[in-house]
mmCIF file of C-alpha atoms in Angstrom:
data_model
loop_
_atom_site.group_PDB
_atom_site.id
_atom_site.type_symbol
_atom_site.label_atom_id
_atom_site.label_comp_id
_atom_site.label_asym_id
_atom_site.label_seq_id
_atom_site.Cartn_x
_atom_site.Cartn_y
_atom_site.Cartn_z
ATOM 1 C CA MET K 187 84.044 76.690 129.312
ATOM 2 C CA ARG K 188 87.531 76.140 130.700
ATOM 3 C CA GLU K 189 87.071 72.363 130.555
ATOM 4 C CA GLU K 190 85.988 72.486 126.913
ATOM 5 C CA ILE K 191 89.103 74.465 126.006
ATOM 6 C CA LYS K 192 91.259 71.810 127.666
ATOM 7 C CA LYS K 193 89.408 69.097 125.729
ATOM 8 C CA PHE K 194 89.840 71.052 122.487
ATOM 9 C CA LYS K 195 93.609 70.979 122.910
ATOM 10 C CA VAL K 196 93.796 67.176 123.219
ATOM 11 C CA VAL K 197 91.129 65.752 120.891
ATOM 12 C CA LYS K 198 91.353 65.308 117.120
ATOM 13 C CA GLY K 199 89.099 65.068 114.087
ATOM 14 C CA ASN K 200 85.374 65.740 114.119
ATOM 15 C CA GLU K 201 85.279 65.742 117.913
ATOM 16 C CA LYS K 202 87.659 68.718 117.909
ATOM 17 C CA ILE K 203 85.299 70.645 115.625
ATOM 18 C CA LYS K 204 82.299 69.836 117.854
ATOM 19 C CA ILE K 205 84.096 71.010 120.979
ATOM 20 C CA ALA K 206 85.363 74.127 119.194
ATOM 21 C CA TRP K 207 81.811 75.081 118.209
ATOM 22 C CA LYS K 208 80.620 74.498 121.757
ATOM 23 C CA VAL K 209 83.279 76.879 123.095
ATOM 24 C CA ILE K 210 82.540 79.505 120.438
ATOM 25 C CA ARG K 211 78.786 79.382 121.062
ATOM 26 C CA ASN K 212 79.366 79.744 124.805
ATOM 27 C CA ALA K 213 81.697 82.695 124.244
ATOM 28 C CA ALA K 214 79.188 84.268 121.833
ATOM 29 C CA LYS K 215 76.604 84.394 124.637
ATOM 30 C CA TYR K 216 78.724 87.058 126.331
ATOM 31 C CA SER K 217 79.813 88.989 123.235
ATOM 32 C CA ASN K 218 77.862 92.099 124.223
ATOM 33 C CA ARG K 219 79.743 92.466 127.514
ATOM 34 C CA GLU K 220 82.299 95.244 127.472
ATOM 35 C CA PRO K 221 85.259 94.885 127.593
ATOM 36 C CA PHE K 222 84.709 91.389 126.258
ATOM 37 C CA TRP K 223 88.190 89.902 126.657
ATOM 38 C CA GLU K 224 88.539 91.173 130.228
ATOM 39 C CA PHE K 225 85.107 89.773 131.100
ATOM 40 C CA LEU K 226 86.101 86.293 129.871
ATOM 41 C CA ARG K 227 89.382 86.440 131.756
ATOM 42 C CA GLU K 228 87.784 87.552 135.029
ATOM 43 C CA GLN K 229 84.706 85.297 134.911
ATOM 44 C CA PHE K 230 86.091 82.131 133.339
ATOM 45 C CA GLY K 231 89.882 82.412 133.428
ATOM 46 C CA ILE K 232 90.020 82.309 129.634
ATOM 47 C CA LYS K 233 92.615 84.249 127.679
ATOM 48 C CA ASP K 234 91.748 86.018 124.453
ATOM 49 C CA ARG K 235 94.333 84.039 122.502
ATOM 50 C CA GLU K 236 92.578 80.780 123.422
ATOM 51 C CA ILE K 237 89.276 81.873 121.858
ATOM 52 C CA LYS K 238 91.090 83.398 118.884
ATOM 53 C CA GLU K 239 93.032 80.156 118.368
ATOM 54 C CA ILE K 240 89.783 78.170 118.309
ATOM 55 C CA MET K 241 88.200 80.611 115.871
ATOM 56 C CA LEU K 242 91.230 80.394 113.581
ATOM 57 C CA PHE K 243 91.049 76.591 113.733
ATOM 58 C CA LEU K 244 87.391 76.678 112.680
ATOM 59 C CA GLU K 245 88.197 79.115 109.876
ATOM 60 C CA GLU K 246 90.961 76.847 108.569
ATOM 61 C CA ALA K 247 88.562 73.892 108.744
ATOM 62 C CA GLY K 248 86.057 75.829 106.619
ATOM 63 C CA GLU K 249 83.501 75.928 109.436
ATOM 64 C CA LEU K 250 83.609 79.657 110.200
ATOM 65 C CA GLU K 251 84.453 82.896 108.444
ATOM 66 C CA ILE K 252 85.988 85.550 110.681
ATOM 67 C CA LYS K 253 84.896 89.055 109.748
ATOM 68 C CA ARG K 254 87.605 91.398 108.496
ATOM 69 C CA SER K 255 87.923 95.169 108.606
ATOM 70 C CA GLN K 256 88.841 97.164 105.520
ATOM 71 C CA ASP K 257 92.519 96.919 106.437
ATOM 72 C CA ARG K 258 92.075 93.084 106.639
ATOM 73 C CA LYS K 259 92.411 92.865 110.443
ATOM 74 C CA ARG K 260 90.332 90.122 112.018
ATOM 75 C CA LEU K 261 87.244 91.209 113.934
ATOM 76 C CA TYR K 262 86.784 88.408 116.459
ATOM 77 C CA VAL K 263 84.190 90.030 118.729
ATOM 78 C CA SER K 264 82.067 91.196 115.782
ATOM 79 C CA THR K 265 82.105 87.640 114.473
ATOM 80 C CA LEU K 266 80.994 86.325 117.880
ATOM 81 C CA LYS K 267 78.173 88.882 117.970
ATOM 82 C CA ASP K 268 76.981 87.645 114.563
ATOM 83 C CA ILE K 269 77.047 84.050 115.808
ATOM 84 C CA LYS K 270 74.942 85.085 118.801
ATOM 85 C CA GLU K 271 72.404 86.973 116.687
ATOM 86 C CA ASN K 272 72.263 84.448 113.807
ATOM 87 C CA PRO K 273 73.121 81.011 115.190
ATOM 88 C CA VAL K 274 71.897 79.184 112.074
ATOM 89 C CA LYS K 275 72.717 80.556 108.627
ATOM 90 C CA LEU K 276 70.496 79.977 105.601
ATOM 91 C CA ASP K 277 73.129 77.862 103.822
ATOM 92 C CA GLN K 278 73.090 75.390 106.729
ATOM 93 C CA TRP K 279 69.374 74.857 106.191
ATOM 94 C CA LEU K 280 69.963 74.130 102.506
ATOM 95 C CA LYS K 281 72.451 71.288 103.146
#
C-alpha cells in the first residue's frame, strides 16, 4: 500500500483516480481493526492524513462521498467500512 501512496502523489489525471481507489479499497479491508489508524501506521507505515488526503481527493473528483456526522465532521472510518461492505453501489450498475 505504501508504494501506491507514493504513486498517487506523482501521477495525474485518470491514473491518479485509479491508484486512489486501489489505496482506498486496500485500506477498507482493514476498517474493522481497532484502533484503525494505529493499525495502519504499525503494519504499513501509513499515516492517517495520507488516507484522509486520498479520500478528500476522491470526494472533490466526485468519485466518493465521505459520511458526515450531525455536526458535519467527516467520518472517514465509517466511510471505509461502507466501502468494504458495499464495494459496488447500485448507481454504478446503472451507468
